[in-house]
JSON list of C-alpha atoms in Angstrom, two decimals:
[
{"chain": "A", "resi": 13, "resn": "UNK", "atom": "CA", "xyz": [-93.50, 201.90, -29.34]},
{"chain": "A", "resi": 14, "resn": "UNK", "atom": "CA", "xyz": [-90.55, 204.24, -29.78]},
{"chain": "A", "resi": 15, "resn": "UNK", "atom": "CA", "xyz": [-89.15, 202.32, -32.76]},
{"chain": "A", "resi": 16, "resn": "UNK", "atom": "CA", "xyz": [-92.49, 202.48, -34.62]},
{"chain": "A", "resi": 17, "resn": "UNK", "atom": "CA", "xyz": [-92.43, 206.27, -34.30]},
{"chain": "A", "resi": 18, "resn": "UNK", "atom": "CA", "xyz": [-88.76, 206.68, -35.24]},
{"chain": "A", "resi": 19, "resn": "UNK", "atom": "CA", "xyz": [-87.88, 208.05, -31.81]},
{"chain": "A", "resi": 20, "resn": "UNK", "atom": "CA", "xyz": [-84.34, 206.78, -31.89]},
{"chain": "A", "resi": 21, "resn": "UNK", "atom": "CA", "xyz": [-83.11, 208.39, -28.66]},
{"chain": "A", "resi": 22, "resn": "UNK", "atom": "CA", "xyz": [-85.87, 206.78, -26.63]},
{"chain": "A", "resi": 23, "resn": "UNK", "atom": "CA", "xyz": [-85.38, 203.38, -28.32]},
{"chain": "A", "resi": 24, "resn": "UNK", "atom": "CA", "xyz": [-81.64, 203.49, -27.60]},
{"chain": "A", "resi": 25, "resn": "UNK", "atom": "CA", "xyz": [-82.34, 204.61, -24.03]},
{"chain": "A", "resi": 26, "resn": "UNK", "atom": "CA", "xyz": [-84.52, 201.57, -23.40]},
{"chain": "A", "resi": 27, "resn": "UNK", "atom": "CA", "xyz": [-81.93, 199.37, -25.08]},
{"chain": "A", "resi": 28, "resn": "UNK", "atom": "CA", "xyz": [-79.26, 200.74, -22.72]},
{"chain": "A", "resi": 29, "resn": "UNK", "atom": "CA", "xyz": [-81.54, 200.25, -19.69]},
{"chain": "A", "resi": 30, "resn": "UNK", "atom": "CA", "xyz": [-82.11, 196.66, -20.73]},
{"chain": "A", "resi": 31, "resn": "UNK", "atom": "CA", "xyz": [-78.35, 196.06, -20.81]},
{"chain": "A", "resi": 32, "resn": "UNK", "atom": "CA", "xyz": [-77.87, 197.85, -17.47]},
{"chain": "A", "resi": 33, "resn": "UNK", "atom": "CA", "xyz": [-80.43, 195.47, -15.94]},
{"chain": "A", "resi": 34, "resn": "UNK", "atom": "CA", "xyz": [-78.33, 192.53, -17.12]},
{"chain": "A", "resi": 35, "resn": "UNK", "atom": "CA", "xyz": [-80.61, 191.49, -19.95]},
{"chain": "A", "resi": 36, "resn": "UNK", "atom": "CA", "xyz": [-79.00, 190.23, -23.14]},
{"chain": "A", "resi": 37, "resn": "UNK", "atom": "CA", "xyz": [-80.14, 192.02, -26.29]},
{"chain": "A", "resi": 38, "resn": "UNK", "atom": "CA", "xyz": [-81.54, 189.70, -28.93]},
{"chain": "A", "resi": 39, "resn": "UNK", "atom": "CA", "xyz": [-82.43, 190.02, -32.59]},
{"chain": "A", "resi": 40, "resn": "UNK", "atom": "CA", "xyz": [-85.79, 191.62, -31.70]},
{"chain": "A", "resi": 41, "resn": "UNK", "atom": "CA", "xyz": [-84.27, 194.36, -29.52]},
{"chain": "A", "resi": 42, "resn": "UNK", "atom": "CA", "xyz": [-81.52, 195.17, -32.06]},
{"chain": "A", "resi": 43, "resn": "UNK", "atom": "CA", "xyz": [-84.00, 195.20, -34.93]},
{"chain": "A", "resi": 44, "resn": "UNK", "atom": "CA", "xyz": [-86.28, 197.58, -33.02]},
{"chain": "A", "resi": 45, "resn": "UNK", "atom": "CA", "xyz": [-83.44, 200.10, -32.72]},
{"chain": "A", "resi": 46, "resn": "UNK", "atom": "CA", "xyz": [-82.45, 199.59, -36.38]},
{"chain": "A", "resi": 47, "resn": "UNK", "atom": "CA", "xyz": [-86.07, 200.21, -37.36]},
{"chain": "A", "resi": 48, "resn": "UNK", "atom": "CA", "xyz": [-86.21, 203.37, -35.23]},
{"chain": "A", "resi": 49, "resn": "UNK", "atom": "CA", "xyz": [-83.14, 204.67, -37.06]},
{"chain": "A", "resi": 50, "resn": "UNK", "atom": "CA", "xyz": [-84.76, 203.87, -40.40]},
{"chain": "A", "resi": 51, "resn": "UNK", "atom": "CA", "xyz": [-87.95, 205.71, -39.50]},
{"chain": "A", "resi": 52, "resn": "UNK", "atom": "CA", "xyz": [-85.92, 208.68, -38.27]},
{"chain": "A", "resi": 53, "resn": "UNK", "atom": "CA", "xyz": [-84.15, 208.92, -41.65]},
{"chain": "A", "resi": 54, "resn": "UNK", "atom": "CA", "xyz": [-80.82, 207.76, -40.23]},
{"chain": "A", "resi": 55, "resn": "UNK", "atom": "CA", "xyz": [-79.45, 204.95, -42.38]},
{"chain": "A", "resi": 56, "resn": "UNK", "atom": "CA", "xyz": [-75.95, 205.38, -40.91]},
{"chain": "A", "resi": 57, "resn": "UNK", "atom": "CA", "xyz": [-77.42, 204.71, -37.47]},
{"chain": "A", "resi": 58, "resn": "UNK", "atom": "CA", "xyz": [-79.31, 201.69, -38.79]},
{"chain": "A", "resi": 59, "resn": "UNK", "atom": "CA", "xyz": [-76.08, 200.25, -40.20]},
{"chain": "A", "resi": 60, "resn": "UNK", "atom": "CA", "xyz": [-74.18, 200.99, -36.97]},
{"chain": "A", "resi": 61, "resn": "UNK", "atom": "CA", "xyz": [-76.74, 199.04, -34.94]},
{"chain": "A", "resi": 62, "resn": "UNK", "atom": "CA", "xyz": [-76.81, 196.22, -37.50]},
{"chain": "A", "resi": 63, "resn": "UNK", "atom": "CA", "xyz": [-73.02, 195.92, -37.28]},
{"chain": "A", "resi": 64, "resn": "UNK", "atom": "CA", "xyz": [-73.18, 196.06, -33.45]},
{"chain": "A", "resi": 65, "resn": "UNK", "atom": "CA", "xyz": [-75.63, 193.17, -33.54]},
{"chain": "A", "resi": 66, "resn": "UNK", "atom": "CA", "xyz": [-73.16, 191.11, -35.57]},
{"chain": "A", "resi": 67, "resn": "UNK", "atom": "CA", "xyz": [-70.23, 192.12, -33.35]},
{"chain": "A", "resi": 68, "resn": "UNK", "atom": "CA", "xyz": [-72.19, 190.91, -30.31]},
{"chain": "A", "resi": 69, "resn": "UNK", "atom": "CA", "xyz": [-72.89, 187.52, -31.85]},
{"chain": "A", "resi": 70, "resn": "UNK", "atom": "CA", "xyz": [-76.57, 188.09, -32.60]},
{"chain": "A", "resi": 71, "resn": "UNK", "atom": "CA", "xyz": [-77.69, 186.70, -35.95]},
{"chain": "A", "resi": 72, "resn": "UNK", "atom": "CA", "xyz": [-79.84, 189.08, -37.98]},
{"chain": "A", "resi": 73, "resn": "UNK", "atom": "CA", "xyz": [-83.13, 187.86, -39.40]},
{"chain": "A", "resi": 74, "resn": "UNK", "atom": "CA", "xyz": [-85.09, 189.04, -42.44]},
{"chain": "A", "resi": 75, "resn": "UNK", "atom": "CA", "xyz": [-86.68, 191.84, -40.40]},
{"chain": "A", "resi": 76, "resn": "UNK", "atom": "CA", "xyz": [-83.21, 193.12, -39.47]},
{"chain": "A", "resi": 77, "resn": "UNK", "atom": "CA", "xyz": [-82.12, 193.29, -43.10]},
{"chain": "A", "resi": 78, "resn": "UNK", "atom": "CA", "xyz": [-85.44, 194.77, -44.15]},
{"chain": "A", "resi": 79, "resn": "UNK", "atom": "CA", "xyz": [-85.12, 197.54, -41.57]},
{"chain": "A", "resi": 80, "resn": "UNK", "atom": "CA", "xyz": [-81.74, 198.56, -43.02]},
{"chain": "A", "resi": 81, "resn": "UNK", "atom": "CA", "xyz": [-83.10, 198.32, -46.57]},
{"chain": "A", "resi": 82, "resn": "UNK", "atom": "CA", "xyz": [-86.01, 200.52, -45.50]},
{"chain": "A", "resi": 83, "resn": "UNK", "atom": "CA", "xyz": [-83.64, 203.11, -44.05]},
{"chain": "A", "resi": 84, "resn": "UNK", "atom": "CA", "xyz": [-82.16, 203.64, -47.53]},
{"chain": "A", "resi": 85, "resn": "UNK", "atom": "CA", "xyz": [-85.41, 203.14, -49.46]},
{"chain": "A", "resi": 86, "resn": "UNK", "atom": "CA", "xyz": [-87.08, 205.98, -47.56]},
{"chain": "A", "resi": 87, "resn": "UNK", "atom": "CA", "xyz": [-84.37, 208.28, -48.91]},
{"chain": "A", "resi": 88, "resn": "UNK", "atom": "CA", "xyz": [-84.47, 206.84, -52.43]},
{"chain": "A", "resi": 89, "resn": "UNK", "atom": "CA", "xyz": [-80.87, 205.60, -52.20]},
{"chain": "A", "resi": 90, "resn": "UNK", "atom": "CA", "xyz": [-81.29, 202.75, -54.66]},
{"chain": "A", "resi": 91, "resn": "UNK", "atom": "CA", "xyz": [-77.58, 201.83, -54.86]},
{"chain": "A", "resi": 92, "resn": "UNK", "atom": "CA", "xyz": [-77.48, 201.20, -51.12]},
{"chain": "A", "resi": 93, "resn": "UNK", "atom": "CA", "xyz": [-80.80, 199.34, -51.29]},
{"chain": "A", "resi": 94, "resn": "UNK", "atom": "CA", "xyz": [-79.29, 197.05, -53.96]},
{"chain": "A", "resi": 95, "resn": "UNK", "atom": "CA", "xyz": [-76.12, 196.58, -51.91]},
{"chain": "A", "resi": 96, "resn": "UNK", "atom": "CA", "xyz": [-78.15, 195.53, -48.85]},
{"chain": "A", "resi": 97, "resn": "UNK", "atom": "CA", "xyz": [-80.35, 193.21, -50.91]},
{"chain": "A", "resi": 98, "resn": "UNK", "atom": "CA", "xyz": [-77.15, 191.55, -52.15]},
{"chain": "A", "resi": 99, "resn": "UNK", "atom": "CA", "xyz": [-75.83, 191.32, -48.60]},
{"chain": "A", "resi": 100, "resn": "UNK", "atom": "CA", "xyz": [-79.11, 189.72, -47.54]},
{"chain": "A", "resi": 101, "resn": "UNK", "atom": "CA", "xyz": [-79.00, 187.27, -50.47]},
{"chain": "A", "resi": 102, "resn": "UNK", "atom": "CA", "xyz": [-75.63, 186.04, -49.21]},
{"chain": "A", "resi": 103, "resn": "UNK", "atom": "CA", "xyz": [-77.33, 184.61, -46.09]},
{"chain": "A", "resi": 104, "resn": "UNK", "atom": "CA", "xyz": [-81.03, 184.27, -46.91]},
{"chain": "A", "resi": 105, "resn": "UNK", "atom": "CA", "xyz": [-83.43, 184.95, -49.77]},
{"chain": "A", "resi": 106, "resn": "UNK", "atom": "CA", "xyz": [-85.15, 188.33, -49.76]},
{"chain": "A", "resi": 107, "resn": "UNK", "atom": "CA", "xyz": [-88.84, 188.13, -48.90]},
{"chain": "A", "resi": 108, "resn": "UNK", "atom": "CA", "xyz": [-91.89, 190.09, -50.05]},
{"chain": "A", "resi": 109, "resn": "UNK", "atom": "CA", "xyz": [-91.08, 192.91, -47.65]},
{"chain": "A", "resi": 110, "resn": "UNK", "atom": "CA", "xyz": [-87.52, 193.15, -48.97]},
{"chain": "A", "resi": 111, "resn": "UNK", "atom": "CA", "xyz": [-88.64, 193.49, -52.57]},
{"chain": "A", "resi": 112, "resn": "UNK", "atom": "CA", "xyz": [-91.60, 195.77, -51.87]},
{"chain": "A", "resi": 113, "resn": "UNK", "atom": "CA", "xyz": [-89.37, 198.04, -49.82]},
{"chain": "A", "resi": 114, "resn": "UNK", "atom": "CA", "xyz": [-86.74, 198.10, -52.57]},
{"chain": "A", "resi": 115, "resn": "UNK", "atom": "CA", "xyz": [-89.39, 198.98, -55.18]},
{"chain": "A", "resi": 116, "resn": "UNK", "atom": "CA", "xyz": [-90.66, 201.72, -52.86]},
{"chain": "A", "resi": 117, "resn": "UNK", "atom": "CA", "xyz": [-87.07, 203.03, -52.77]},
{"chain": "A", "resi": 118, "resn": "UNK", "atom": "CA", "xyz": [-87.05, 203.21, -56.58]},
{"chain": "A", "resi": 119, "resn": "UNK", "atom": "CA", "xyz": [-90.15, 205.42, -56.42]},
{"chain": "A", "resi": 120, "resn": "UNK", "atom": "CA", "xyz": [-88.44, 207.68, -53.84]},
{"chain": "A", "resi": 121, "resn": "UNK", "atom": "CA", "xyz": [-85.30, 208.08, -55.93]},
{"chain": "A", "resi": 122, "resn": "UNK", "atom": "CA", "xyz": [-84.84, 211.43, -57.66]},
{"chain": "A", "resi": 123, "resn": "UNK", "atom": "CA", "xyz": [-85.48, 210.93, -60.47]},
{"chain": "A", "resi": 124, "resn": "UNK", "atom": "CA", "xyz": [-87.57, 207.78, -59.85]},
{"chain": "A", "resi": 125, "resn": "UNK", "atom": "CA", "xyz": [-85.81, 204.64, -61.09]},
{"chain": "A", "resi": 126, "resn": "UNK", "atom": "CA", "xyz": [-88.45, 202.84, -63.16]},
{"chain": "A", "resi": 127, "resn": "UNK", "atom": "CA", "xyz": [-85.93, 200.46, -64.76]},
{"chain": "A", "resi": 128, "resn": "UNK", "atom": "CA", "xyz": [-84.67, 199.19, -61.39]},
{"chain": "A", "resi": 129, "resn": "UNK", "atom": "CA", "xyz": [-88.24, 198.92, -60.08]},
{"chain": "A", "resi": 130, "resn": "UNK", "atom": "CA", "xyz": [-89.19, 196.79, -63.10]},
{"chain": "A", "resi": 131, "resn": "UNK", "atom": "CA", "xyz": [-86.09, 194.61, -62.66]},
{"chain": "A", "resi": 132, "resn": "UNK", "atom": "CA", "xyz": [-86.91, 194.06, -58.98]},
{"chain": "A", "resi": 133, "resn": "UNK", "atom": "CA", "xyz": [-90.55, 193.35, -59.81]},
{"chain": "A", "resi": 134, "resn": "UNK", "atom": "CA", "xyz": [-89.54, 190.67, -62.34]},
{"chain": "A", "resi": 135, "resn": "UNK", "atom": "CA", "xyz": [-87.02, 189.17, -59.91]},
{"chain": "A", "resi": 136, "resn": "UNK", "atom": "CA", "xyz": [-89.68, 189.11, -57.21]},
{"chain": "A", "resi": 137, "resn": "UNK", "atom": "CA", "xyz": [-92.19, 187.36, -59.48]},
{"chain": "A", "resi": 138, "resn": "UNK", "atom": "CA", "xyz": [-89.52, 184.85, -60.55]},
{"chain": "A", "resi": 139, "resn": "UNK", "atom": "CA", "xyz": [-89.10, 184.00, -56.86]},
{"chain": "A", "resi": 140, "resn": "UNK", "atom": "CA", "xyz": [-92.88, 183.39, -56.66]},
{"chain": "A", "resi": 141, "resn": "UNK", "atom": "CA", "xyz": [-93.37, 186.39, -54.35]},
{"chain": "A", "resi": 142, "resn": "UNK", "atom": "CA", "xyz": [-96.32, 188.77, -54.52]},
{"chain": "A", "resi": 143, "resn": "UNK", "atom": "CA", "xyz": [-95.83, 192.53, -54.84]},
{"chain": "A", "resi": 144, "resn": "UNK", "atom": "CA", "xyz": [-97.95, 194.76, -52.60]},
{"chain": "A", "resi": 145, "resn": "UNK", "atom": "CA", "xyz": [-96.83, 198.18, -53.81]}
]
């Protein structure tokens, strides 16, 4: 709910309540907060929560990486998008969402980065993945 709308304060509040009740956060709960940060235009917050997940021994999944990638793609920060794709590649292959989000980030860049979008598109096709953007 809150994460889908980018209402970071509410998402964090529920996360804190969950911990106060003695429940262990898992990859789904961390990713929800990371996603809320992304939708709120707060990539620094998304990274903070991603790092907290790692520090607490929770292994990120593709959705976790994609949420951080999305946080930078929304702002057109293609260098950070590339850095996070590389970080993801170190542990798992990027999926369709990863590539589509990265290409979306190229369109949001000012000026738009057509060369990087084309490179990502070709890389995506070489991995037998389908673009949706």
